[in-house]
Amino acid sequence: MVLEHAILAVLSGGPQHGYAVRRELSHALFGIRTVNQGQVYATLERLARDGLVTIDDAGAAGARRTYALTAAGRRRLRRWLDRPTGAQEPRSDLPARLALLASSGDRTGIERLLAEQRARCATVTRLLGRRAQPVADRGGASGDLVARAVLRHVAAELEWLDLVQRELDASDASAMVSICD
């Protein structure tokens, strides 16, 4: 997910302070993905520069800045939400990273990356498992549907990681390039 679009989505509910934007992002993403406060403020500033967000300093010294979505920001968000992700657009750079490691013959690097990705999948599964009730409470049936969809995506990713590992175990690292394409 692109951080700028996630921030636009949070601001579509109304103006907010930067800290509230970060808190809402964490809430909306079920705590699966952490977002650094500095990233949020840098992105908010860029969105303001690009005319997608306005900033209200409230005029008082020490007052918190409030960020609000502009009409252009709403249009950008809507285009992003409505655009399907094509099969040629990977959701991550993992296949490319694996292919680069394979082309250099770095078997250890491939194994380390596969292990790290498996650990990330385990963390997401654990977080969603712990938050199953809050997810259902917060989003009702739609929150539960989203949680189940994320868990299915993680299961599919784990299956793909297992396939890559089997290929790695059955051949030399340079043969990995074909499975990562």
PDB file of N, CA and C in Angstrom, residues 21-80:
ATOM      1  N   VAL A  21      -3.582  11.238  12.417  1.00  0.00           N
ATOM      2  CA  VAL A  21      -3.493  10.520  11.136  1.00  0.00           C
ATOM      3  C   VAL A  21      -2.711   9.225  11.344  1.00  0.00           C
ATOM      4  N   ARG A  22      -1.572   9.313  12.020  1.00  0.00           N
ATOM      5  CA  ARG A  22      -0.762   8.124  12.277  1.00  0.00           C
ATOM      6  C   ARG A  22      -1.539   7.106  13.111  1.00  0.00           C
ATOM      7  N   ARG A  23      -2.204   7.556  14.149  1.00  0.00           N
ATOM      8  CA  ARG A  23      -2.979   6.662  15.010  1.00  0.00           C
ATOM      9  C   ARG A  23      -4.086   5.975  14.208  1.00  0.00           C
ATOM     10  N   GLU A  24      -4.768   6.736  13.363  1.00  0.00           N
ATOM     11  CA  GLU A  24      -5.854   6.178  12.550  1.00  0.00           C
ATOM     12  C   GLU A  24      -5.318   5.193  11.512  1.00  0.00           C
ATOM     13  N   LEU A  25      -4.142   5.469  10.956  1.00  0.00           N
ATOM     14  CA  LEU A  25      -3.525   4.523  10.016  1.00  0.00           C
ATOM     15  C   LEU A  25      -3.275   3.184  10.706  1.00  0.00           C
ATOM     16  N   SER A  26      -2.709   3.249  11.889  1.00  0.00           N
ATOM     17  CA  SER A  26      -2.424   2.033  12.639  1.00  0.00           C
ATOM     18  C   SER A  26      -3.723   1.284  12.945  1.00  0.00           C
ATOM     19  N   HIS A  27      -4.743   2.017  13.322  1.00  0.00           N
ATOM     20  CA  HIS A  27      -6.056   1.446  13.628  1.00  0.00           C
ATOM     21  C   HIS A  27      -6.666   0.808  12.374  1.00  0.00           C
ATOM     22  N   ALA A  28      -6.626   1.535  11.257  1.00  0.00           N
ATOM     23  CA  ALA A  28      -7.230   1.057  10.013  1.00  0.00           C
ATOM     24  C   ALA A  28      -6.503  -0.165   9.460  1.00  0.00           C
ATOM     25  N   LEU A  29      -5.195  -0.244   9.705  1.00  0.00           N
ATOM     26  CA  LEU A  29      -4.407  -1.358   9.192  1.00  0.00           C
ATOM     27  C   LEU A  29      -4.293  -2.490  10.209  1.00  0.00           C
ATOM     28  N   PHE A  30      -5.130  -2.455  11.256  1.00  0.00           N
ATOM     29  CA  PHE A  30      -5.204  -3.497  12.276  1.00  0.00           C
ATOM     30  C   PHE A  30      -3.863  -3.721  12.971  1.00  0.00           C
ATOM     31  N   GLY A  31      -2.982  -2.738  12.938  1.00  0.00           N
ATOM     32  CA  GLY A  31      -1.684  -2.868  13.582  1.00  0.00           C
ATOM     33  C   GLY A  31      -0.708  -3.753  12.838  1.00  0.00           C
ATOM     34  N   ILE A  32      -1.080  -4.218  11.653  1.00  0.00           N
ATOM     35  CA  ILE A  32      -0.217  -5.104  10.875  1.00  0.00           C
ATOM     36  C   ILE A  32       1.011  -4.354  10.377  1.00  0.00           C
ATOM     37  N   ARG A  33       0.802  -3.153   9.949  1.00  0.00           N
ATOM     38  CA  ARG A  33       1.896  -2.353   9.416  1.00  0.00           C
ATOM     39  C   ARG A  33       2.101  -1.145  10.310  1.00  0.00           C
ATOM     40  N   THR A  34       3.327  -0.914  10.712  1.00  0.00           N
ATOM     41  CA  THR A  34       3.633   0.258  11.515  1.00  0.00           C
ATOM     42  C   THR A  34       4.081   1.381  10.605  1.00  0.00           C
ATOM     43  N   VAL A  35       3.726   2.577  10.993  1.00  0.00           N
ATOM     44  CA  VAL A  35       4.078   3.749  10.206  1.00  0.00           C
ATOM     45  C   VAL A  35       4.797   4.717  11.124  1.00  0.00           C
ATOM     46  N   ASN A  36       5.974   5.132  10.726  1.00  0.00           N
ATOM     47  CA  ASN A  36       6.777   6.078  11.479  1.00  0.00           C
ATOM     48  C   ASN A  36       6.135   7.464  11.414  1.00  0.00           C
ATOM     49  N   GLN A  37       6.075   8.154  12.558  1.00  0.00           N
ATOM     50  CA  GLN A  37       5.467   9.487  12.597  1.00  0.00           C
ATOM     51  C   GLN A  37       6.168  10.445  11.630  1.00  0.00           C
ATOM     52  N   GLY A  38       7.476  10.327  11.508  1.00  0.00           N
ATOM     53  CA  GLY A  38       8.219  11.172  10.568  1.00  0.00           C
ATOM     54  C   GLY A  38       7.788  10.948   9.131  1.00  0.00           C
ATOM     55  N   GLN A  39       7.512   9.685   8.776  1.00  0.00           N
ATOM     56  CA  GLN A  39       7.016   9.370   7.432  1.00  0.00           C
ATOM     57  C   GLN A  39       5.671  10.049   7.196  1.00  0.00           C
ATOM     58  N   VAL A  40       4.825  10.017   8.210  1.00  0.00           N
ATOM     59  CA  VAL A  40       3.493  10.616   8.082  1.00  0.00           C
ATOM     60  C   VAL A  40       3.615  12.114   7.823  1.00  0.00           C
ATOM     61  N   TYR A  41       4.417  12.801   8.642  1.00  0.00           N
ATOM     62  CA  TYR A  41       4.548  14.253   8.474  1.00  0.00           C
ATOM     63  C   TYR A  41       5.213  14.612   7.146  1.00  0.00           C
ATOM     64  N   ALA A  42       6.226  13.872   6.745  1.00  0.00           N
ATOM     65  CA  ALA A  42       6.879  14.147   5.460  1.00  0.00           C
ATOM     66  C   ALA A  42       5.899  13.950   4.308  1.00  0.00           C
ATOM     67  N   THR A  43       5.093  12.901   4.401  1.00  0.00           N
ATOM     68  CA  THR A  43       4.109  12.635   3.345  1.00  0.00           C
ATOM     69  C   THR A  43       3.010  13.696   3.344  1.00  0.00           C
ATOM     70  N   LEU A  44       2.561  14.108   4.529  1.00  0.00           N
ATOM     71  CA  LEU A  44       1.552  15.173   4.610  1.00  0.00           C
ATOM     72  C   LEU A  44       2.077  16.464   3.975  1.00  0.00           C
ATOM     73  N   GLU A  45       3.324  16.793   4.229  1.00  0.00           N
ATOM     74  CA  GLU A  45       3.915  18.006   3.643  1.00  0.00           C
ATOM     75  C   GLU A  45       3.976  17.895   2.119  1.00  0.00           C
ATOM     76  N   ARG A  46       4.364  16.728   1.621  1.00  0.00           N
ATOM     77  CA  ARG A  46       4.419  16.523   0.169  1.00  0.00           C
ATOM     78  C   ARG A  46       3.020  16.591  -0.436  1.00  0.00           C
ATOM     79  N   LEU A  47       2.039  15.992   0.226  1.00  0.00           N
ATOM     80  CA  LEU A  47       0.660  16.043  -0.261  1.00  0.00           C
ATOM     81  C   LEU A  47       0.155  17.483  -0.302  1.00  0.00           C
ATOM     82  N   ALA A  48       0.545  18.290   0.692  1.00  0.00           N
ATOM     83  CA  ALA A  48       0.156  19.705   0.712  1.00  0.00           C
ATOM     84  C   ALA A  48       0.826  20.440  -0.439  1.00  0.00           C
ATOM     85  N   ARG A  49       2.113  20.183  -0.638  1.00  0.00           N
ATOM     86  CA  ARG A  49       2.840  20.817  -1.742  1.00  0.00           C
ATOM     87  C   ARG A  49       2.212  20.477  -3.095  1.00  0.00           C
ATOM     88  N   ASP A  50       1.708  19.232  -3.216  1.00  0.00           N
ATOM     89  CA  ASP A  50       1.096  18.780  -4.465  1.00  0.00           C
ATOM     90  C   ASP A  50      -0.367  19.189  -4.607  1.00  0.00           C
ATOM     91  N   GLY A  51      -0.905  19.911  -3.621  1.00  0.00           N
ATOM     92  CA  GLY A  51      -2.277  20.395  -3.697  1.00  0.00           C
ATOM     93  C   GLY A  51      -3.335  19.359  -3.367  1.00  0.00           C
ATOM     94  N   LEU A  52      -2.950  18.260  -2.734  1.00  0.00           N
ATOM     95  CA  LEU A  52      -3.904  17.207  -2.399  1.00  0.00           C
ATOM     96  C   LEU A  52      -4.439  17.332  -0.977  1.00  0.00           C
ATOM     97  N   VAL A  53      -3.736  18.135  -0.162  1.00  0.00           N
ATOM     98  CA  VAL A  53      -4.078  18.347   1.241  1.00  0.00           C
ATOM     99  C   VAL A  53      -3.852  19.818   1.557  1.00  0.00           C
ATOM    100  N   THR A  54      -4.688  20.367   2.423  1.00  0.00           N
ATOM    101  CA  THR A  54      -4.445  21.724   2.919  1.00  0.00           C
ATOM    102  C   THR A  54      -3.965  21.639   4.364  1.00  0.00           C
ATOM    103  N   ILE A  55      -3.249  22.675   4.792  1.00  0.00           N
ATOM    104  CA  ILE A  55      -2.742  22.736   6.164  1.00  0.00           C
ATOM    105  C   ILE A  55      -3.337  23.964   6.826  1.00  0.00           C
ATOM    106  N   ASP A  56      -3.891  23.773   8.031  1.00  0.00           N
ATOM    107  CA  ASP A  56      -4.405  24.893   8.830  1.00  0.00           C
ATOM    108  C   ASP A  56      -3.580  24.945  10.105  1.00  0.00           C
ATOM    109  N   ASP A  57      -2.813  26.036  10.262  1.00  0.00           N
ATOM    110  CA  ASP A  57      -1.970  26.191  11.449  1.00  0.00           C
ATOM    111  C   ASP A  57      -2.745  26.744  12.636  1.00  0.00           C
ATOM    112  N   ALA A  58      -3.975  27.104  12.460  1.00  0.00           N
ATOM    113  CA  ALA A  58      -4.864  27.628  13.506  1.00  0.00           C
ATOM    114  C   ALA A  58      -4.354  28.935  14.104  1.00  0.00           C
ATOM    115  N   GLY A  59      -3.286  29.468  13.556  1.00  0.00           N
ATOM    116  CA  GLY A  59      -2.819  30.796  13.944  1.00  0.00           C
ATOM    117  C   GLY A  59      -2.200  30.936  15.313  1.00  0.00           C
ATOM    118  N   ALA A  60      -2.432  30.038  16.241  1.00  0.00           N
ATOM    119  CA  ALA A  60      -1.918  30.181  17.611  1.00  0.00           C
ATOM    120  C   ALA A  60      -0.546  29.521  17.733  1.00  0.00           C
ATOM    121  N   ALA A  61       0.308  30.139  18.513  1.00  0.00           N
ATOM    122  CA  ALA A  61       1.623  29.556  18.747  1.00  0.00           C
ATOM    123  C   ALA A  61       1.466  28.223  19.466  1.00  0.00           C
ATOM    124  N   GLY A  62       2.173  27.216  19.002  1.00  0.00           N
ATOM    125  CA  GLY A  62       2.105  25.902  19.627  1.00  0.00           C
ATOM    126  C   GLY A  62       0.875  25.094  19.239  1.00  0.00           C
ATOM    127  N   ALA A  63       0.005  25.678  18.411  1.00  0.00           N
ATOM    128  CA  ALA A  63      -1.205  24.954  18.003  1.00  0.00           C
ATOM    129  C   ALA A  63      -0.825  23.846  17.015  1.00  0.00           C
ATOM    130  N   ARG A  64      -1.545  22.763  17.074  1.00  0.00           N
ATOM    131  CA  ARG A  64      -1.302  21.668  16.142  1.00  0.00           C
ATOM    132  C   ARG A  64      -1.811  22.026  14.762  1.00  0.00           C
ATOM    133  N   ARG A  65      -1.060  21.559  13.775  1.00  0.00           N
ATOM    134  CA  ARG A  65      -1.492  21.752  12.395  1.00  0.00           C
ATOM    135  C   ARG A  65      -2.598  20.747  12.092  1.00  0.00           C
ATOM    136  N   THR A  66      -3.596  21.195  11.372  1.00  0.00           N
ATOM    137  CA  THR A  66      -4.682  20.316  10.946  1.00  0.00           C
ATOM    138  C   THR A  66      -4.566  20.137   9.441  1.00  0.00           C
ATOM    139  N   TYR A  67      -4.717  18.903   9.004  1.00  0.00           N
ATOM    140  CA  TYR A  67      -4.607  18.568   7.586  1.00  0.00           C
ATOM    141  C   TYR A  67      -5.987  18.159   7.076  1.00  0.00           C
ATOM    142  N   ALA A  68      -6.326  18.641   5.885  1.00  0.00           N
ATOM    143  CA  ALA A  68      -7.624  18.322   5.293  1.00  0.00           C
ATOM    144  C   ALA A  68      -7.444  17.962   3.822  1.00  0.00           C
ATOM    145  N   LEU A  69      -8.281  17.093   3.346  1.00  0.00           N
ATOM    146  CA  LEU A  69      -8.251  16.641   1.960  1.00  0.00           C
ATOM    147  C   LEU A  69      -8.834  17.716   1.050  1.00  0.00           C
ATOM    148  N   THR A  70      -8.207  17.946  -0.096  1.00  0.00           N
ATOM    149  CA  THR A  70      -8.752  18.867  -1.096  1.00  0.00           C
ATOM    150  C   THR A  70      -9.577  18.060  -2.104  1.00  0.00           C
ATOM    151  N   ALA A  71     -10.258  18.754  -2.993  1.00  0.00           N
ATOM    152  CA  ALA A  71     -11.016  18.065  -4.043  1.00  0.00           C
ATOM    153  C   ALA A  71     -10.068  17.244  -4.918  1.00  0.00           C
ATOM    154  N   ALA A  72      -8.892  17.783  -5.217  1.00  0.00           N
ATOM    155  CA  ALA A  72      -7.905  17.037  -6.009  1.00  0.00           C
ATOM    156  C   ALA A  72      -7.451  15.783  -5.254  1.00  0.00           C
ATOM    157  N   GLY A  73      -7.312  15.888  -3.932  1.00  0.00           N
ATOM    158  CA  GLY A  73      -6.944  14.739  -3.113  1.00  0.00           C
ATOM    159  C   GLY A  73      -8.014  13.666  -3.144  1.00  0.00           C
ATOM    160  N   ARG A  74      -9.272  14.089  -3.098  1.00  0.00           N
ATOM    161  CA  ARG A  74     -10.377  13.120  -3.176  1.00  0.00           C
ATOM    162  C   ARG A  74     -10.389  12.410  -4.527  1.00  0.00           C
ATOM    163  N   ARG A  75     -10.134  13.155  -5.597  1.00  0.00           N
ATOM    164  CA  ARG A  75     -10.093  12.540  -6.933  1.00  0.00           C
ATOM    165  C   ARG A  75      -8.940  11.539  -7.035  1.00  0.00           C
ATOM    166  N   ARG A  76      -7.763  11.904  -6.528  1.00  0.00           N
ATOM    167  CA  ARG A  76      -6.590  11.008  -6.572  1.00  0.00           C
ATOM    168  C   ARG A  76      -6.892   9.730  -5.794  1.00  0.00           C
ATOM    169  N   LEU A  77      -7.475   9.873  -4.615  1.00  0.00           N
ATOM    170  CA  LEU A  77      -7.810   8.708  -3.803  1.00  0.00           C
ATOM    171  C   LEU A  77      -8.812   7.812  -4.531  1.00  0.00           C
ATOM    172  N   ARG A  78      -9.843   8.410  -5.104  1.00  0.00           N
ATOM    173  CA  ARG A  78     -10.873   7.633  -5.802  1.00  0.00           C
ATOM    174  C   ARG A  78     -10.276   6.863  -6.978  1.00  0.00           C
ATOM    175  N   ARG A  79      -9.379   7.517  -7.746  1.00  0.00           N
ATOM    176  CA  ARG A  79      -8.732   6.836  -8.885  1.00  0.00           C
ATOM    177  C   ARG A  79      -7.918   5.642  -8.396  1.00  0.00           C
ATOM    178  N   TRP A  80      -7.207   5.836  -7.291  1.00  0.00           N
ATOM    179  CA  TRP A  80      -6.386   4.744  -6.757  1.00  0.00           C
ATOM    180  C   TRP A  80      -7.254   3.601  -6.252  1.00  0.00           C
TER     181      TRP A  80
END
